Coordinates of C-alpha atoms and ligand atoms in Angstrom, one line a residue:
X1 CA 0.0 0.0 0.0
X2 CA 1.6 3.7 -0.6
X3 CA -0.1 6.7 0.7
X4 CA -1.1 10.0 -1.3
X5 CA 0.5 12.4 0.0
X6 CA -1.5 15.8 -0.8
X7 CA 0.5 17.8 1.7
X8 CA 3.8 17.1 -0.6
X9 CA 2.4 17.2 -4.0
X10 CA 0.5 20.4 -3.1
X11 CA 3.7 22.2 -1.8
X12 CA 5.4 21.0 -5.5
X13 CA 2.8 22.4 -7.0
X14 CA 3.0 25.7 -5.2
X15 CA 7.1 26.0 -5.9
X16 CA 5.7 25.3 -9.2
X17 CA 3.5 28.5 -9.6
X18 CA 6.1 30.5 -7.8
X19 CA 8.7 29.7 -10.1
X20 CA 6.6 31.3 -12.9
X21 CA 5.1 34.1 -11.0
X22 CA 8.8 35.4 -11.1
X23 CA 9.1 34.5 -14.5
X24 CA 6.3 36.6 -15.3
X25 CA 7.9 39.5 -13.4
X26 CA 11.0 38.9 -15.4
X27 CA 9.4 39.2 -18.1
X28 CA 7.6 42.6 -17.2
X29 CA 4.6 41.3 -16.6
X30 CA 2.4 41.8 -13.6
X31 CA 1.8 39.3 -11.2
X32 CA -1.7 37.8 -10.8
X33 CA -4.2 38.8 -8.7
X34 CA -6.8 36.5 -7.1
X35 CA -9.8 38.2 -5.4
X36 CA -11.8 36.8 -2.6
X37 CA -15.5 37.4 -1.5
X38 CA -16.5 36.3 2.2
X39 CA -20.4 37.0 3.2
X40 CA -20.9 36.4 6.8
X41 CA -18.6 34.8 9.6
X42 CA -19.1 31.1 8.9
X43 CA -15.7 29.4 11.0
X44 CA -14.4 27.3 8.2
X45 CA -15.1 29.1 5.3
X46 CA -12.6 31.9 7.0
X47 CA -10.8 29.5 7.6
X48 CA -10.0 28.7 4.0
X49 CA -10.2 32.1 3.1
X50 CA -7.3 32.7 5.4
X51 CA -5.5 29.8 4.2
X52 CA -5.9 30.7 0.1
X53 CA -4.5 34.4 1.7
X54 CA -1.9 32.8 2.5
X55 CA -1.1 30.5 -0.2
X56 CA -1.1 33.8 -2.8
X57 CA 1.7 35.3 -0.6
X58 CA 3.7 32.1 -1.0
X59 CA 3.8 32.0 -4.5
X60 CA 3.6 36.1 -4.8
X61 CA 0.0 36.4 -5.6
X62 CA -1.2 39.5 -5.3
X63 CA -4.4 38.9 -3.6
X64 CA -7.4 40.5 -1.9
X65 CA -10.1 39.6 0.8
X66 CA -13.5 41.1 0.1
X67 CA -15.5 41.0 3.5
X68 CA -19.2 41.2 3.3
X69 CA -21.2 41.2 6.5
X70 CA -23.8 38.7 7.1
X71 CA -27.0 40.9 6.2
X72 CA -25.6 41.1 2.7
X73 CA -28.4 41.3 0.3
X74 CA -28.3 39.8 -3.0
X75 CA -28.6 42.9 -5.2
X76 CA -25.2 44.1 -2.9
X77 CA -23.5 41.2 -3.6
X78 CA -24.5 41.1 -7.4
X79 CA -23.3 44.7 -7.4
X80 CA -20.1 43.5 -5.7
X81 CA -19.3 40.9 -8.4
X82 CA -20.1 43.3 -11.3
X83 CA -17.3 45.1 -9.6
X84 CA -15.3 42.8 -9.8
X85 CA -16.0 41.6 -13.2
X86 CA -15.1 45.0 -14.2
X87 CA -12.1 45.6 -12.6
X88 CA -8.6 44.7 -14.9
X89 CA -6.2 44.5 -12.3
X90 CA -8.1 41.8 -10.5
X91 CA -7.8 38.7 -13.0
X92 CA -10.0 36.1 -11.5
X93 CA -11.7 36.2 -8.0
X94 CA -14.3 33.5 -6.4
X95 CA -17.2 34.0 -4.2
X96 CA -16.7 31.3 -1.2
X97 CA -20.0 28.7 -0.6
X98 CA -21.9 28.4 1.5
X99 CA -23.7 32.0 1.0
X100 CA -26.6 32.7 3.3
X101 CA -29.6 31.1 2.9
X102 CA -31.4 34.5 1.5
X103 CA -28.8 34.7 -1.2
X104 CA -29.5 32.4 -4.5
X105 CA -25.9 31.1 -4.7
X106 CA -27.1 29.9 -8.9
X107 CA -27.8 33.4 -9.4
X108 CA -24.1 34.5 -8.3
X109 CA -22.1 31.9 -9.9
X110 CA -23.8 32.7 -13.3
X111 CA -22.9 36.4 -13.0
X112 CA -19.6 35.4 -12.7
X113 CA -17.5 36.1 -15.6
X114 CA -16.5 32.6 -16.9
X115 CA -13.3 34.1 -17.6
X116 CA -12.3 35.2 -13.9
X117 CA -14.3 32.1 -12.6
X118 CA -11.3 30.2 -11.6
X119 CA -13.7 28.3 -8.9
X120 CA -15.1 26.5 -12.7
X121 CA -18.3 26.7 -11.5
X122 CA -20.4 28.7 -14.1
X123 CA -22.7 26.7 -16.3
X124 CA -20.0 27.8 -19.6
X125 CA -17.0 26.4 -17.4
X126 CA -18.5 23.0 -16.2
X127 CA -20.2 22.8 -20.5
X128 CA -16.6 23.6 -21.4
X129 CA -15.5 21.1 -19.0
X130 CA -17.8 17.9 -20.4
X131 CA -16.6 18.6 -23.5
X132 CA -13.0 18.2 -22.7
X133 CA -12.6 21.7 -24.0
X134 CA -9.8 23.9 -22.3
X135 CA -11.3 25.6 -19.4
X136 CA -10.9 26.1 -15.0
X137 CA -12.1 22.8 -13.6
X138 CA -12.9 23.0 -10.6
X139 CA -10.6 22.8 -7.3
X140 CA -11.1 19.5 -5.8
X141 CA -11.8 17.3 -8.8
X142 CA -8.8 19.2 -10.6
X143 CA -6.5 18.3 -7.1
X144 CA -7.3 14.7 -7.1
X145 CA -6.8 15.0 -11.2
X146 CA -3.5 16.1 -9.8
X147 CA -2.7 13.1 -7.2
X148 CA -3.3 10.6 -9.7
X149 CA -0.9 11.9 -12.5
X150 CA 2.0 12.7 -10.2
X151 CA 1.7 9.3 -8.6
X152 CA 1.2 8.0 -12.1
X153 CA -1.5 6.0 -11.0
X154 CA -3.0 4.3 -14.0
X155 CA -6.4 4.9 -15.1
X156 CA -7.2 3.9 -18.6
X157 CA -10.3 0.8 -18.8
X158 CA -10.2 0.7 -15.2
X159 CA -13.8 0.8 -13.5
X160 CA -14.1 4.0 -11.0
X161 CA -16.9 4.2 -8.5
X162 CA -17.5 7.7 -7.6
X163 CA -19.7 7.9 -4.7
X164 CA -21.5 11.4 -4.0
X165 CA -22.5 13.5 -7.1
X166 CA -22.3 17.1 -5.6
X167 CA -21.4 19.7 -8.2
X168 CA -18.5 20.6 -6.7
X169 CA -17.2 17.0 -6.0
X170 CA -19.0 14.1 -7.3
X171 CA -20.2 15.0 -10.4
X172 CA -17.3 16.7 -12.2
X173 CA -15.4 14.1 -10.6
X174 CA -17.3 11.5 -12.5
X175 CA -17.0 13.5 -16.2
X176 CA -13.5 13.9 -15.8
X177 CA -12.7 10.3 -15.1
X178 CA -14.9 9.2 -17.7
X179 CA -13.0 12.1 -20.3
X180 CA -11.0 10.9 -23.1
X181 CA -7.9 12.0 -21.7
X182 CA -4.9 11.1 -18.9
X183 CA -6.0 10.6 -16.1
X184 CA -9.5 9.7 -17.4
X185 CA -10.5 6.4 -19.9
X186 CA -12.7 5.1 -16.8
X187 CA -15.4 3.0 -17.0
X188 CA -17.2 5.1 -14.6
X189 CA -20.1 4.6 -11.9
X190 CA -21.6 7.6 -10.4
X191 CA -23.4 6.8 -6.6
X192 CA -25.7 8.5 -4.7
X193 CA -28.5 8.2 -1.9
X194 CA -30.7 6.6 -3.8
X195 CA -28.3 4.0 -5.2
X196 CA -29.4 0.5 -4.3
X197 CA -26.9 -1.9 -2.8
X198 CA -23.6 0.3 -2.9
X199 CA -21.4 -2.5 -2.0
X200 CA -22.2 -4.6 -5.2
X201 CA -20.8 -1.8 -7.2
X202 CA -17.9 -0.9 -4.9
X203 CA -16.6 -4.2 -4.6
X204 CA -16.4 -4.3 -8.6
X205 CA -14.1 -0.3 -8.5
X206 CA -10.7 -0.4 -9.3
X207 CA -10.4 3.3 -8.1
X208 CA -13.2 4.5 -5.4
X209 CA -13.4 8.5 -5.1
X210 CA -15.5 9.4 -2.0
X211 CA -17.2 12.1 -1.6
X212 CA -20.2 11.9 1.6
X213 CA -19.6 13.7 4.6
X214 CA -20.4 10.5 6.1
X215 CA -16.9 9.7 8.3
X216 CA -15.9 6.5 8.5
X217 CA -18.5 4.8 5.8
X218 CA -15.8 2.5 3.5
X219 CA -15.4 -0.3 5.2
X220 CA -13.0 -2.7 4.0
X221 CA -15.6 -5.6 3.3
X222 CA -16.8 -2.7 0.6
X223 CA -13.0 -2.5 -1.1
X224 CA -11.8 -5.1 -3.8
X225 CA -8.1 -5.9 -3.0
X226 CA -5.7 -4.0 -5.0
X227 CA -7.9 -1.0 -5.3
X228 CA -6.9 2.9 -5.4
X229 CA -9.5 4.4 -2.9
X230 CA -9.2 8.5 -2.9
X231 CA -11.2 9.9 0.5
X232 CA -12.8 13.5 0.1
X233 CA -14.7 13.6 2.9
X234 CA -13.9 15.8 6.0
X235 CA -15.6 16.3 8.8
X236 CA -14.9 17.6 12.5
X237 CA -15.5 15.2 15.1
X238 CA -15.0 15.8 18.7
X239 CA -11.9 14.0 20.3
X240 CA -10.9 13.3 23.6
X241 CA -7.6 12.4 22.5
X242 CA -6.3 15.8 20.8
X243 CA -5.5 19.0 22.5
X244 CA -8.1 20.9 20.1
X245 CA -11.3 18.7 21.6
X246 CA -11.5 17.5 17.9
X247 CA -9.9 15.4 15.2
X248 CA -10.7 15.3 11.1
X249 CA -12.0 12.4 9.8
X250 CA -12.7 11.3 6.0
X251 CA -15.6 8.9 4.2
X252 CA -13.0 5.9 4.9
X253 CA -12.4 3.5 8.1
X254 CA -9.0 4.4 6.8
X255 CA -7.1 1.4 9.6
X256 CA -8.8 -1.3 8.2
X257 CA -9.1 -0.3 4.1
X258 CA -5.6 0.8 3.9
X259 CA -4.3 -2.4 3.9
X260 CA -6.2 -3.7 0.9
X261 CA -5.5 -0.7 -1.4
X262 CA -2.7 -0.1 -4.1
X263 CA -2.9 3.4 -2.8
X264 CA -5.2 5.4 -0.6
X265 CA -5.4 9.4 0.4
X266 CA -5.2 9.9 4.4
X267 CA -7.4 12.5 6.0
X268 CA -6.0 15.4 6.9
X269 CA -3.1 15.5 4.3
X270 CA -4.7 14.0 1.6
X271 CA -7.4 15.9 -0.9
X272 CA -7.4 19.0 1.0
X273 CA -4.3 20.6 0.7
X274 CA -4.5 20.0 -3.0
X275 CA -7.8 22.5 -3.5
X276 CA -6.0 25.5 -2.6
X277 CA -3.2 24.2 -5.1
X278 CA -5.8 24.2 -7.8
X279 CA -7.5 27.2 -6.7
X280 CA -3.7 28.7 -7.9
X281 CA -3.0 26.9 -10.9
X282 CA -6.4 28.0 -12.4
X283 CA -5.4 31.9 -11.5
X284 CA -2.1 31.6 -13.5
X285 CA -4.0 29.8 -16.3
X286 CA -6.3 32.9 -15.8
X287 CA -3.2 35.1 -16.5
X288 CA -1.4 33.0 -19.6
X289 CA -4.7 32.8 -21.2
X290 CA -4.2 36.8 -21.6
X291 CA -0.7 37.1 -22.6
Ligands
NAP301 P1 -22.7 17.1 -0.5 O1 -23.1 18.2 -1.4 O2 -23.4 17.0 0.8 O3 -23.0 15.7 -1.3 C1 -23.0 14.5 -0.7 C2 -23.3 13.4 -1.7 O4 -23.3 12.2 -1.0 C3 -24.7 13.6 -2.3 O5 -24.7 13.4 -3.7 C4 -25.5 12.5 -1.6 O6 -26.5 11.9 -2.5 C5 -24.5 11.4 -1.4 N1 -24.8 10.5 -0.3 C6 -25.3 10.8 0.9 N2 -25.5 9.6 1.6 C7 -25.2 8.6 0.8 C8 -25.2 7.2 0.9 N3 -25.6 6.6 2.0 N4 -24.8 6.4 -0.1 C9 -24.4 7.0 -1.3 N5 -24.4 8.4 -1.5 C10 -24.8 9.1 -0.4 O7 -21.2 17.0 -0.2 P2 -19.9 17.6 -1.0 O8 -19.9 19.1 -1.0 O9 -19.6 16.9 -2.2 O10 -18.8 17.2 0.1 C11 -18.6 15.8 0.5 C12 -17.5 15.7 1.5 O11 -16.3 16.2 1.0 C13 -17.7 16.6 2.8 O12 -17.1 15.9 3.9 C14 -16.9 17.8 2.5 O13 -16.4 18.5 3.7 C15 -15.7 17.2 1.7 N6 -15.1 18.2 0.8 C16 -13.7 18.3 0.9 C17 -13.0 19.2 0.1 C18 -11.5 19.2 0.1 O14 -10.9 18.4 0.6 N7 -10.9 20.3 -0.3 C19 -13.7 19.9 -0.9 C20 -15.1 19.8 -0.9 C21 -15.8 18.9 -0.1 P3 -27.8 12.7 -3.0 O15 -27.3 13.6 -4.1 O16 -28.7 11.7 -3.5 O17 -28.3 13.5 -1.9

């Protein structure tokens, strides 16, 4: 069994960017500039905000942190994002999910501009995107895109279960694998709530990509030996054991399916850090498309 590891690949990736962020610079250019817009106090979408913050000053992003307050309307915020469509020196911003419930979150993402929409989530980017046309995919299907080619895990006529069908996980997930391209040339199975008898289509995965928010679900009787099982799923459980009162866990009883896999993602370290890694490498694609 080898482990994923997102935390290294993600920090590659990073150097990557920064190494033609001065190249840019040397070249006269200016550097790019990723936008942000926060609505409300939500703990771990600042959280993420801080982190992408952080991430731009790395790799020498310019990069700025729009704060709305929670009372927000959505004409204000629509205003906002015409702003920001207008505004040259900002070449590709995102509006971090979840908004607040009065805010139709469709309604934002289509008056993104699909060329600053480096989250790839307006209905031309995700078209673009089925059609294996060039264009921002999104973050966390574009990371795990990511793992598998630098671990040159091989994909082509293997069967891929993708469980969870989320537009932001699950379902681009499932068009990319199935894409005519590397990684992709899956046979690919696309799982849901209403999917009868999971297991029987589990078992039968090559490569399981996991996307719940249910922790702990995989169990090993559910993995084939020999299988590549990639684990999306976060969430915060509480934890006697850690100084924090909590500890992360993913969609996989990761002690007892890691030993049956080729290769698996842990959780934290895994996915994650690789969305924020995306998030960058769609900003400079932002940029080159222009020069
Ligand atoms: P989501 O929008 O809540 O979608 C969950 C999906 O799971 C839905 O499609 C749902 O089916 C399906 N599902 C629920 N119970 C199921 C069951 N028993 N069997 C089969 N399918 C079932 O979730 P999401 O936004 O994709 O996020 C999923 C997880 O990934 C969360 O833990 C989230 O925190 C994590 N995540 C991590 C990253 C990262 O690492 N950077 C990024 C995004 C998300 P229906 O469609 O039928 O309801």
């Amino acid at each position: 069994m080898q482990l994923i590891d997102g935390k290294k690949i993600s920090s590659d990736i990073l150097d990557e960017i920064m190494i033609q962020v001065k190249e840019l610079q040397a070249r006269g250019k200016k550097v790019p500039h990723l936008a942000t817009v926060l609505v409300g106090d939500d703990g771990a979408s600042q959280t993420y905000v801080a982190a992408k913050v952080k991430a731009c000053e790395r790799v020498g992003f310019e990069s700025t942190l729009v704060r709305l307050p929670e009372s927000t309307s959505e004409q204000e915020l629509l205003e906002k994002v015409n702003e920001l469509n207008a505004n040259s020196a900002i070449d590709a911003y995102i509006v971090q999910m979840p908004l607040p419930k009065h805010i139709n979150e469709q309604k934002i993402i289509e008056s993104i501009f699909p060329q600053k929409d480096v989250d790839g989530f307006h209905p031309q980017n995700v078209g673009k995107m089925a059609l294996n046309l060039p264009t921002y995919l999104p973050a966390t299907p574009y990371g795990i895109i990511q793992l598998l080619k630098r671990y040159n895990i091989s994909t082509e006529g293997k069967h891929c279960v993708v469980i969870g069908r989320s537009n932001i996980v699950g379902s681009p997930m499932s068009i990319l694998m199935a894409r005519n391209s590397n990684p992709g040339n899956c046979t690919v199975t696309l799982c849901h709530s209403k999917t009868v008898n999971l297991k029987e289509h589990t078992l039968l995965a090559d490569i399981i990509i996991i996307a719940l928010g249910r922790p702990e679900f995989l169990t090993a009787n559910m993995v084939k030996q020999g299988a590549v099982v990639i684990d999306v799923g976060i969430t915060r459980v509480a934890s006697a054991q850690t100084k924090s009162g909590f500890k992360l866990l993913g969609d996989v009883k990761f002690d007892e399916v890691a030993p049956k896999c080729s290769y698996i993602t842990p959780v934290p370290g895994g996915v994650g850090p690789m969305t924020i890694a995306s998030l960058l490498m769609n900003t400079l694609l932002a940029v080159n498309s222009k020069n």
